[in-house]
Tab-separated table of C-alpha atoms and ligand atoms in Angstrom:
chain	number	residue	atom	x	y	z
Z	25	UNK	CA	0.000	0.000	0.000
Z	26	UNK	CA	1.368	3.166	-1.313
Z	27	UNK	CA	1.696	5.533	2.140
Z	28	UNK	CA	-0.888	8.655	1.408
Z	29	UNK	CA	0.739	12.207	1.054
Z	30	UNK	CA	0.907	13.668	4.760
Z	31	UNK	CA	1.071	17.146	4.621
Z	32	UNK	CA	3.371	17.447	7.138
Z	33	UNK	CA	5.916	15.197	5.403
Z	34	UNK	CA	6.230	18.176	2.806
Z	35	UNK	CA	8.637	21.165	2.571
Z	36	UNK	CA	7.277	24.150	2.150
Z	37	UNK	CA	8.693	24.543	-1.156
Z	38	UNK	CA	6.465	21.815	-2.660
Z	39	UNK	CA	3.292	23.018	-0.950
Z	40	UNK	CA	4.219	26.445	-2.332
Z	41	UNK	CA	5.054	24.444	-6.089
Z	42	UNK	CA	1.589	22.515	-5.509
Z	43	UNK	CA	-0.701	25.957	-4.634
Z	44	UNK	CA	1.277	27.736	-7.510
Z	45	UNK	CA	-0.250	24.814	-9.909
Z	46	UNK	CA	-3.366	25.370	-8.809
Z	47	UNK	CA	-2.921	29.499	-9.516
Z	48	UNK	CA	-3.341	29.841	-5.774
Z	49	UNK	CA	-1.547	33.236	-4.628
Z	50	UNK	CA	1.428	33.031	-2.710
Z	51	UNK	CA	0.691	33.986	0.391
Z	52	UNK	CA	-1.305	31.000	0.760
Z	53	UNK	CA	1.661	28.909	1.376
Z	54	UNK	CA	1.965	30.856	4.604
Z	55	UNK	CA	-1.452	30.867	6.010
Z	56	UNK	CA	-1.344	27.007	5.708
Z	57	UNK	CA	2.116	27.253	7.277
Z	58	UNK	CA	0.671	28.867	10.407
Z	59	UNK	CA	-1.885	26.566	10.805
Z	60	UNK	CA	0.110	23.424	10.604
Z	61	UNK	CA	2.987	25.024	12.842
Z	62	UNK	CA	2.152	27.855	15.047
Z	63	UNK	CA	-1.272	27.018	15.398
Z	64	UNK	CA	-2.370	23.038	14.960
Z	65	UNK	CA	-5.541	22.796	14.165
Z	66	UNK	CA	-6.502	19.037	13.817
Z	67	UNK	CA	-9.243	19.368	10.882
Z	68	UNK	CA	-8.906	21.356	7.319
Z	69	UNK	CA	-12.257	23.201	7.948
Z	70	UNK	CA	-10.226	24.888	11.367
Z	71	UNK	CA	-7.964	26.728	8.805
Z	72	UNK	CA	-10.602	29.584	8.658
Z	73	UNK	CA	-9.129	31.746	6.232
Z	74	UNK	CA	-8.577	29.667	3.706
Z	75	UNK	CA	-11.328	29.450	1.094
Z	76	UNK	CA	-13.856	26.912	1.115
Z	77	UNK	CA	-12.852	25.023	-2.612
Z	78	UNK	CA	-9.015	25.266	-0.955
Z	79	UNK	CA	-9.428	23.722	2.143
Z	80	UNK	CA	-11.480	21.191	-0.028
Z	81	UNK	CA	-8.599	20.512	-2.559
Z	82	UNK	CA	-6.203	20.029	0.088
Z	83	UNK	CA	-8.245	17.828	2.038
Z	84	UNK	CA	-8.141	15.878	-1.530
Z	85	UNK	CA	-4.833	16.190	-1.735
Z	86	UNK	CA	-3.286	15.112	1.771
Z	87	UNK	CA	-3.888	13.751	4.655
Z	88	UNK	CA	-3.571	16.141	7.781
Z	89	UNK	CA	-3.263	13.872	11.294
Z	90	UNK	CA	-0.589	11.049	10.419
Z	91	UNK	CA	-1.240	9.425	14.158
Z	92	UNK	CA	-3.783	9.539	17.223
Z	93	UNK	CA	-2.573	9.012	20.686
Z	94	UNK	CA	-3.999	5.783	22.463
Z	95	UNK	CA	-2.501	6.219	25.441
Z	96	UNK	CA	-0.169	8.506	27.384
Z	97	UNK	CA	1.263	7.125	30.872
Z	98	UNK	CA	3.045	8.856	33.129
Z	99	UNK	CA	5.838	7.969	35.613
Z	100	UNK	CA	6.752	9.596	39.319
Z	101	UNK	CA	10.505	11.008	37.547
Z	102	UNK	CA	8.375	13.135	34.863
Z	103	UNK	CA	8.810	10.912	32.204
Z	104	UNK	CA	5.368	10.005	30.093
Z	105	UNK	CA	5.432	7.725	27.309
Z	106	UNK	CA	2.548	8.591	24.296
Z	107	UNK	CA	1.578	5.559	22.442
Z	108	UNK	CA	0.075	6.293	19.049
Z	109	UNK	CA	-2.045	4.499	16.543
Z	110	UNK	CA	-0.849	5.429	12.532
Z	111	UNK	CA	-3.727	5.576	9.448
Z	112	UNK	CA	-2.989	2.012	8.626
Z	113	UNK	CA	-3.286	0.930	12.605
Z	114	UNK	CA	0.488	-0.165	13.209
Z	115	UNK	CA	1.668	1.280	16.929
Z	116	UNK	CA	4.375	3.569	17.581
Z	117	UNK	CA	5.820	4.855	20.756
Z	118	UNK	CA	7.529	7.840	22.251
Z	119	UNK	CA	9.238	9.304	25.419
Z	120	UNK	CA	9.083	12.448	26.980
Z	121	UNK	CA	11.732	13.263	28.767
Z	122	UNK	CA	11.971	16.864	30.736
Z	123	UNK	CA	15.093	18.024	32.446
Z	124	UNK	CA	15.477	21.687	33.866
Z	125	UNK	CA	15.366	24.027	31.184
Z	126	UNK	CA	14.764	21.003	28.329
Z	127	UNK	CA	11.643	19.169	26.876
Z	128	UNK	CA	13.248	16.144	25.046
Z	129	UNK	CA	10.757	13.981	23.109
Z	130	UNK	CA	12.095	10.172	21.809
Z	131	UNK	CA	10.770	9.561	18.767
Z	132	UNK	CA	10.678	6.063	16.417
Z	133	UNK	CA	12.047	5.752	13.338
Z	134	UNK	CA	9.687	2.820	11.619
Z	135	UNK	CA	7.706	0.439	13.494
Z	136	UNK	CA	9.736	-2.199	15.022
Z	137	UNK	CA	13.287	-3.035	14.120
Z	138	UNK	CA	15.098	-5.486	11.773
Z	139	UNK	CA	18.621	-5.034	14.158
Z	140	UNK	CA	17.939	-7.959	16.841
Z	141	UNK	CA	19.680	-6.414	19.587
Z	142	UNK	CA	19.597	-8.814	22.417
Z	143	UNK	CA	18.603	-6.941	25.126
Z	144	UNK	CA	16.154	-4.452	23.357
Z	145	UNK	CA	12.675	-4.695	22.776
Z	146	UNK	CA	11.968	-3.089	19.804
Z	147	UNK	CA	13.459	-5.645	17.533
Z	148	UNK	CA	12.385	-8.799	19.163
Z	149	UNK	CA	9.732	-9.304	16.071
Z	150	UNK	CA	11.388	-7.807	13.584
Z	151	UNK	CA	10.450	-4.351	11.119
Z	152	UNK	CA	6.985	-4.139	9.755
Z	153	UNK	CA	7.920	-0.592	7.735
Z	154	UNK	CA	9.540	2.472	8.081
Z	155	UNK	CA	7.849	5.388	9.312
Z	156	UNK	CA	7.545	8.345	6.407
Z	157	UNK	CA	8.551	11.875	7.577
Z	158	UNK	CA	4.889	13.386	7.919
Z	159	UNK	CA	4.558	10.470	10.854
Z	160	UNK	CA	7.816	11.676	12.268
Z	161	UNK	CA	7.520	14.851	12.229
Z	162	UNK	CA	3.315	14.186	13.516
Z	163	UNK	CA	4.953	12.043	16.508
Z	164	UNK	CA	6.839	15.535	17.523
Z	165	UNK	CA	3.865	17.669	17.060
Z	166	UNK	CA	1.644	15.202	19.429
Z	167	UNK	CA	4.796	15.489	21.883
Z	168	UNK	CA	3.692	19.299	21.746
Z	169	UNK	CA	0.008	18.456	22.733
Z	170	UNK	CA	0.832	16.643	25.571
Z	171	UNK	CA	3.844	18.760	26.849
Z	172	UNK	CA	1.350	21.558	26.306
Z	173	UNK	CA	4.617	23.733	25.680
Z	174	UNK	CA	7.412	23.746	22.810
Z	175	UNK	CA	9.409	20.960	22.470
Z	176	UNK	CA	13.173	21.311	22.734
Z	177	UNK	CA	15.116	18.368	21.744
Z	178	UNK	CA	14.623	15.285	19.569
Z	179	UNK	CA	16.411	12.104	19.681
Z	180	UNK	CA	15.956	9.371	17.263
Z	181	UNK	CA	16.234	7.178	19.901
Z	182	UNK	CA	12.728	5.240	20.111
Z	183	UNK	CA	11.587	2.272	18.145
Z	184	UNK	CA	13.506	1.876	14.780
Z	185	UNK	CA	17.306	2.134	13.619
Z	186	UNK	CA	17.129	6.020	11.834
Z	187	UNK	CA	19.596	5.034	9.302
Z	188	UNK	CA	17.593	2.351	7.883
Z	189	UNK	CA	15.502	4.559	7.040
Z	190	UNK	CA	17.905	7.211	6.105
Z	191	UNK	CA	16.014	9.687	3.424
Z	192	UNK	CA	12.597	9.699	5.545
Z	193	UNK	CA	14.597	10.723	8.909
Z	194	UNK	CA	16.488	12.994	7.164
Z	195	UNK	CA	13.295	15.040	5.653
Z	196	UNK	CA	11.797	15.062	8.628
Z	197	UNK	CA	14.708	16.036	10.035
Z	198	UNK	CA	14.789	19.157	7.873
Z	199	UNK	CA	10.847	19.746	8.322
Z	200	UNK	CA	11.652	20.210	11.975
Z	201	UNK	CA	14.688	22.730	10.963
Z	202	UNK	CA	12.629	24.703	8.605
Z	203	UNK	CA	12.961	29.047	10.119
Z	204	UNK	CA	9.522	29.060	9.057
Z	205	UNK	CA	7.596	26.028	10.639
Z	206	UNK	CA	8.694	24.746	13.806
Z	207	UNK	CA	12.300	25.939	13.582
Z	208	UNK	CA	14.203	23.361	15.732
Z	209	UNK	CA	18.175	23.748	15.660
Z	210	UNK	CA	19.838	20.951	13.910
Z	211	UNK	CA	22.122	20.941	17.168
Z	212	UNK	CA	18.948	20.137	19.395
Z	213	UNK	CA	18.460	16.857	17.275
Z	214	UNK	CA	20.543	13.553	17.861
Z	215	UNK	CA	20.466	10.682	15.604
Z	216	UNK	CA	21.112	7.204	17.601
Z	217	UNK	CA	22.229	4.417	15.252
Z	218	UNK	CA	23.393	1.057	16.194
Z	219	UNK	CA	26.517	1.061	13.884
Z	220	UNK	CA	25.265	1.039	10.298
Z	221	UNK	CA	28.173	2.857	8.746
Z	222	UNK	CA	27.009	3.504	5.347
Z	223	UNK	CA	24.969	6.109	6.961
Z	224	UNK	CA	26.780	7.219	9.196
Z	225	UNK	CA	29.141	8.047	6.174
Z	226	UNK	CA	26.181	9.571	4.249
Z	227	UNK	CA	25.339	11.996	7.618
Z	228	UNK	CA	28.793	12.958	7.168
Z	229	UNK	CA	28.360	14.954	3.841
Z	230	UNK	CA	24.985	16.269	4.829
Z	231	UNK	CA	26.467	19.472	6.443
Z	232	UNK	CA	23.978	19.353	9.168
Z	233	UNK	CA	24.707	20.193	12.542
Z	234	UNK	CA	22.854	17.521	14.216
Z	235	UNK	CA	24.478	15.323	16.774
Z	236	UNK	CA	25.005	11.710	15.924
Z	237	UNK	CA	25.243	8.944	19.142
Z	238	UNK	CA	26.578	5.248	18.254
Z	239	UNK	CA	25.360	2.482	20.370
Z	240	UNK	CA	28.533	0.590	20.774
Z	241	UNK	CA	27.589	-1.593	23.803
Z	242	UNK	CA	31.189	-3.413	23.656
Z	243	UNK	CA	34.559	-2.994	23.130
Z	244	UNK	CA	35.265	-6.044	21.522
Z	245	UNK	CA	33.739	-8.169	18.549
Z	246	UNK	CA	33.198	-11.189	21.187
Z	247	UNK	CA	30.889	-9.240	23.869
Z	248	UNK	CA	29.344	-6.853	20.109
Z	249	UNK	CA	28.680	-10.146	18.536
Z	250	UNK	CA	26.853	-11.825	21.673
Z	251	UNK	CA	24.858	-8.945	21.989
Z	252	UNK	CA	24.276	-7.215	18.667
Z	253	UNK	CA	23.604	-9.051	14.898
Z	254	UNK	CA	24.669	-5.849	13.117
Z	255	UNK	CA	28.252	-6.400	14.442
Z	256	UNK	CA	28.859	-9.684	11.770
Z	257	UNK	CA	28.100	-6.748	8.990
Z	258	UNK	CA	29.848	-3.964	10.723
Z	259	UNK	CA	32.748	-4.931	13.287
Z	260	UNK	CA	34.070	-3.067	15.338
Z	261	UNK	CA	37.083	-1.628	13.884
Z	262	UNK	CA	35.756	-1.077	10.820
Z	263	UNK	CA	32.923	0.731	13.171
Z	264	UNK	CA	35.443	2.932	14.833
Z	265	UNK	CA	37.214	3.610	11.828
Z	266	UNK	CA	34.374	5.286	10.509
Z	267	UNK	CA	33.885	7.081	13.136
Z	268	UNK	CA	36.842	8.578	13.560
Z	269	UNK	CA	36.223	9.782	9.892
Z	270	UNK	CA	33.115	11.710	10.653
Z	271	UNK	CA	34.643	13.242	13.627
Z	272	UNK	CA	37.802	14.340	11.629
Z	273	UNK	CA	35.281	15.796	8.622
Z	274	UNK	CA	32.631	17.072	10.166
Z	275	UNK	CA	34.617	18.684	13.454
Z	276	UNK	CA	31.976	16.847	15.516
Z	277	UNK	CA	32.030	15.397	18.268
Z	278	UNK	CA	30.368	11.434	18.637
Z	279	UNK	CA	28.820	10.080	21.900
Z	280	UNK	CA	29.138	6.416	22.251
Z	281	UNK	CA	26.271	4.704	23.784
Z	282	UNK	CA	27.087	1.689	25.678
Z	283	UNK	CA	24.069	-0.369	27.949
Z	284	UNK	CA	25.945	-1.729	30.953
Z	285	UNK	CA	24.933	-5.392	31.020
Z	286	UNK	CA	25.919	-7.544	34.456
Z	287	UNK	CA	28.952	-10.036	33.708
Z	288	UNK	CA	28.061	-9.515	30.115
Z	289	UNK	CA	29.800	-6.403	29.073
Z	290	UNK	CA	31.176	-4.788	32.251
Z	291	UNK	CA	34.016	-6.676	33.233
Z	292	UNK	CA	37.330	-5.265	34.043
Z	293	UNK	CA	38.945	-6.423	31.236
Z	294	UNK	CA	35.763	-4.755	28.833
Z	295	UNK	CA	36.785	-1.487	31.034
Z	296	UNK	CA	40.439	-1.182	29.770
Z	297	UNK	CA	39.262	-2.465	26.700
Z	298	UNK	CA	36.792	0.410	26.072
Z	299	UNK	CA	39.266	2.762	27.284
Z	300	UNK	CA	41.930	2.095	25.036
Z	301	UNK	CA	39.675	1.834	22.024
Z	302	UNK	CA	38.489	5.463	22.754
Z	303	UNK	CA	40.911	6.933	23.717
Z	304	UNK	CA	42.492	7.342	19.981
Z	305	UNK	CA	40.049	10.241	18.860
Z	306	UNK	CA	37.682	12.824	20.539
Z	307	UNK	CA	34.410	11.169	21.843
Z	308	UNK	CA	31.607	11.317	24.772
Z	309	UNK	CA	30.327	8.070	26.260
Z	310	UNK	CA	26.614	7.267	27.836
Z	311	UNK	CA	26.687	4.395	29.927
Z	312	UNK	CA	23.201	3.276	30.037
Z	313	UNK	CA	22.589	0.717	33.293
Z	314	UNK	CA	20.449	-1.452	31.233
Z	315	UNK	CA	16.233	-1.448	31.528
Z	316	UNK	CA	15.742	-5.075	32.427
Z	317	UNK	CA	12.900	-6.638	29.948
Z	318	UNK	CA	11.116	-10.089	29.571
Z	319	UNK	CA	12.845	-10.900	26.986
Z	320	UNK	CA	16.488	-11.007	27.842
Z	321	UNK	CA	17.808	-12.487	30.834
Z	322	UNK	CA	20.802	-10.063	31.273
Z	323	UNK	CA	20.918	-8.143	34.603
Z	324	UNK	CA	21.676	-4.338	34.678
Z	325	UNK	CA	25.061	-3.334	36.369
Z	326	UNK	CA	25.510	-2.929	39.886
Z	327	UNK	CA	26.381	1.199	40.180
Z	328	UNK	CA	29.548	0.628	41.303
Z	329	UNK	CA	30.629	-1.166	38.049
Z	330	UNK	CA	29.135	1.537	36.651
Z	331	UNK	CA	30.352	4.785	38.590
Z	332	UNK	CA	34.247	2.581	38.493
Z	333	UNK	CA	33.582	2.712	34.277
Z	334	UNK	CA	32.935	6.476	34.307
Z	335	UNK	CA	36.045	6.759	36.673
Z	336	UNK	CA	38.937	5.068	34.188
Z	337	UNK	CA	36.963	7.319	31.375
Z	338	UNK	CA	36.941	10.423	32.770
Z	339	UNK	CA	40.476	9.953	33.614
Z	340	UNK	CA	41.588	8.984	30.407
Z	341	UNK	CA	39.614	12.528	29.320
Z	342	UNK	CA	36.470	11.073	28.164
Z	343	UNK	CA	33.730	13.108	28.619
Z	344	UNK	CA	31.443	10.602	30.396
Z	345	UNK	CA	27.388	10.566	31.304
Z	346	UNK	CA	25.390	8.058	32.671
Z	347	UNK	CA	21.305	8.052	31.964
Z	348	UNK	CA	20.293	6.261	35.372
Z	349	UNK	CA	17.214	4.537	33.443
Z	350	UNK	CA	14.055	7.102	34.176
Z	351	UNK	CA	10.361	6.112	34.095
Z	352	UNK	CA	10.964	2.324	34.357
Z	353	UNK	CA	7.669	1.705	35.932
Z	354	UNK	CA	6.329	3.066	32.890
Z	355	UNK	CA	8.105	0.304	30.639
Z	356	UNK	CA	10.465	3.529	29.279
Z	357	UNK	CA	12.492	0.892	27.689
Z	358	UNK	CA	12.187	1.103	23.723
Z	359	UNK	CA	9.324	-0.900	22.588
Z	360	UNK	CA	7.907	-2.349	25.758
Z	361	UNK	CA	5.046	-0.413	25.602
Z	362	UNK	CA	4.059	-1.175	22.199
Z	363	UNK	CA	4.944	-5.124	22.698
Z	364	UNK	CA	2.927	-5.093	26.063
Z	365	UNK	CA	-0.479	-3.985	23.267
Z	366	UNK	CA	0.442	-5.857	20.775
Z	367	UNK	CA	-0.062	-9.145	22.563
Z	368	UNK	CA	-3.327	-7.980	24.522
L	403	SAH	N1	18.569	1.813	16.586
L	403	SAH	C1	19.169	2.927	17.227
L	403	SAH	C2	18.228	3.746	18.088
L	403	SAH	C3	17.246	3.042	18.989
L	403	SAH	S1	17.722	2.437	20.554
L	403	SAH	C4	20.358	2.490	18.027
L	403	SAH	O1	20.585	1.301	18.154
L	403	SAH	O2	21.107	3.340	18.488
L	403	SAH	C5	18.310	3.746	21.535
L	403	SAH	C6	19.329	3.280	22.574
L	403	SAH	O3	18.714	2.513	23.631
L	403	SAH	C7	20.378	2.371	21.950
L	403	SAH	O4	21.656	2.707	22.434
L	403	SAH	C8	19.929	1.010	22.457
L	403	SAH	O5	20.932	0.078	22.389
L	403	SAH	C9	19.454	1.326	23.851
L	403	SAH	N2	18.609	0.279	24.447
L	403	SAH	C10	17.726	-0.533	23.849
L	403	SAH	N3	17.158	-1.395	24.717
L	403	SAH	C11	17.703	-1.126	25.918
L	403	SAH	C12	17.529	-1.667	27.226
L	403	SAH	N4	16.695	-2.683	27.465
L	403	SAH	N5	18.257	-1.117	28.229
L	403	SAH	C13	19.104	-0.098	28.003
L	403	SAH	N6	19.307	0.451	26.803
L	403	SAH	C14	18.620	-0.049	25.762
């Protein structure tokens, strides 16, 4: 089934190329602008100043709402978690995340995941399809109506691996940068990918600011291969390689993600490991304790493991964060929620 034409999965260039074929004036462009970014309005006939036989041809034309929330829970750290139904039914999830001065929403990339990674939820049953940018850029706006304020920060850090489904992240990535509409720095967006280089060289030559975070989860091809499929494509050296790349042409700087797994990947031996291994270019790390699911048996660290990994990386000058898991009881972890519905 061809995916129908969400409005907000355009530029405004080719709304303004579409009203100028219908010998619509110019301004229009803006007045639908407004309504779709300053002002949502969930139905055509909302957009009051547009003319009757306009709002009619664009209702025609496009579909406005890409995705109705089902459900939003909330947990005691602040954290909610909206899950949404899309036009043809499949389920999507995201996280919102406030800290201090930010309002961080998660957002997925397609609906489930085609990676396997052990330990992650998301990809237990595979992909079903990639999300287009209109549904992207519609899981941000619902963000919006349930923060009831602007949002700050995306991360592509939800269901989905972004660069397998590089051209639809990207657009939406550039709907969500666009002066006009919602206007969201390219510096307050982070792509998460799980090592798939040939987009991570693509990214490269974008010229984008955005940030790009690598979930690494080992510092050896051993532990990677135990715990992530895409490592017998992509191993680790070739990984790093790459990385180092982007950092030395695009002058930015890569966090590493790594999920702290019990006797798995935390050893003392994976410590020095790591350290050595990133200590050859400039990088951040995010140890993430990991969010204990059904599926996996793996244990999370205990936070001394975890505090005595930030120690030998900070003092080997690695910027180092750790994201203490928040809203648990809410199943934060990517996918539960939507795997929890789909087998009610
Ligand atoms: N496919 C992308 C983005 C989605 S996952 C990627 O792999 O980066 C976002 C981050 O959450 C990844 O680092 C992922 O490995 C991590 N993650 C997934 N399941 C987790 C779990 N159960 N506990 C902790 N981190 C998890």
């Amino acid at each position: 089934m061809d995916s129908p034409a969400f409005i907000y999965g355009l530029y405004r260039s080719e709304l303004e190329a579409w009203l100028k074929e219908r010998g619509e004036p110019g301004f229009r462009a803006k007045q639908i602008w407004e309504w779709l970014y300053r002002n949502p309005v969930a139905d055509w006939e909302q957009m009051r100043n547009l003319p009757k036989g306009l709002r009619g041809a664009l209702e025609d034309a496009f579909v406005l709402m890409p995705l109705t929330e089902v459900e939003v829970s909330s947990s005691n750290t602040g954290t909610r978690k909206i899950l949404s139904r899309l036009r043809d039914g499949e389920l999507i999830e995201e996280v919102l995340i406030p800290a201090e001065e930010r309002r961080t929403v998660c957002v997925s990339s397609q609906v489930g995941c085609m990676f396997g990674c052990v330990f992650c939820a998301s990809g237990q049953n595979g992909v079903k399809r990639n999300l287009v940018a209109g549904e992207i850029v519609g899981e941000f706006l619902a963000a919006q109506r349930v923060y009831g304020q602007r949002v700050t920060n995306v991360v592509f850090m939800g269901i989905g691996e972004p660069f397998d489904n590089y051209d639809e992240v990207l657009r939406a990535i550039r709907i969500l940068n666009d002066p006009d509409g919602i206007g969201l720095g390219a510096r307050r967006i982070t792509i998460s990918t799980c090592g798939v280089i040939p987009g991570i060289e693509r990214l490269a030559k974008e010229g984008l600011q955005v940030e790009l975070s690598v979930s690494l989860h080992a510092p050896s091809d051993p532990v990677r291969d135990a715990l992530m499929p895409v490592n017998a494509t992509w191993a680790i050296d070739e990984l790093l390689a790459c990385c180092e790349r982007y950092t030395r042409e695009t002058k930015r700087i890569i966090t590493f993600e790594y999920t702290m797994i019990r006797d798995v990947n935390d050893t003392e031996r994976d410590c020095r490991e790591l350290v050595a291994r990133l200590s050859r270019f400039p990088c951040r790390v995010n140890l993430i304790p990991l969010s204990e699911i059904d599926e996996y048996e793996g244990k999370t660290s205990h936070r001394e493991t975890v505090e005595h990994f930030v120690g030998e990386l900070e003092k080997t000058g690695i910027n180092t964060t750790v994201r203490w898991s928040k809203g648990i009881d809410v199943n934060a972890a990517c996918g539960q929620l939507r795997s929890r519905h789909e087998t009610v």
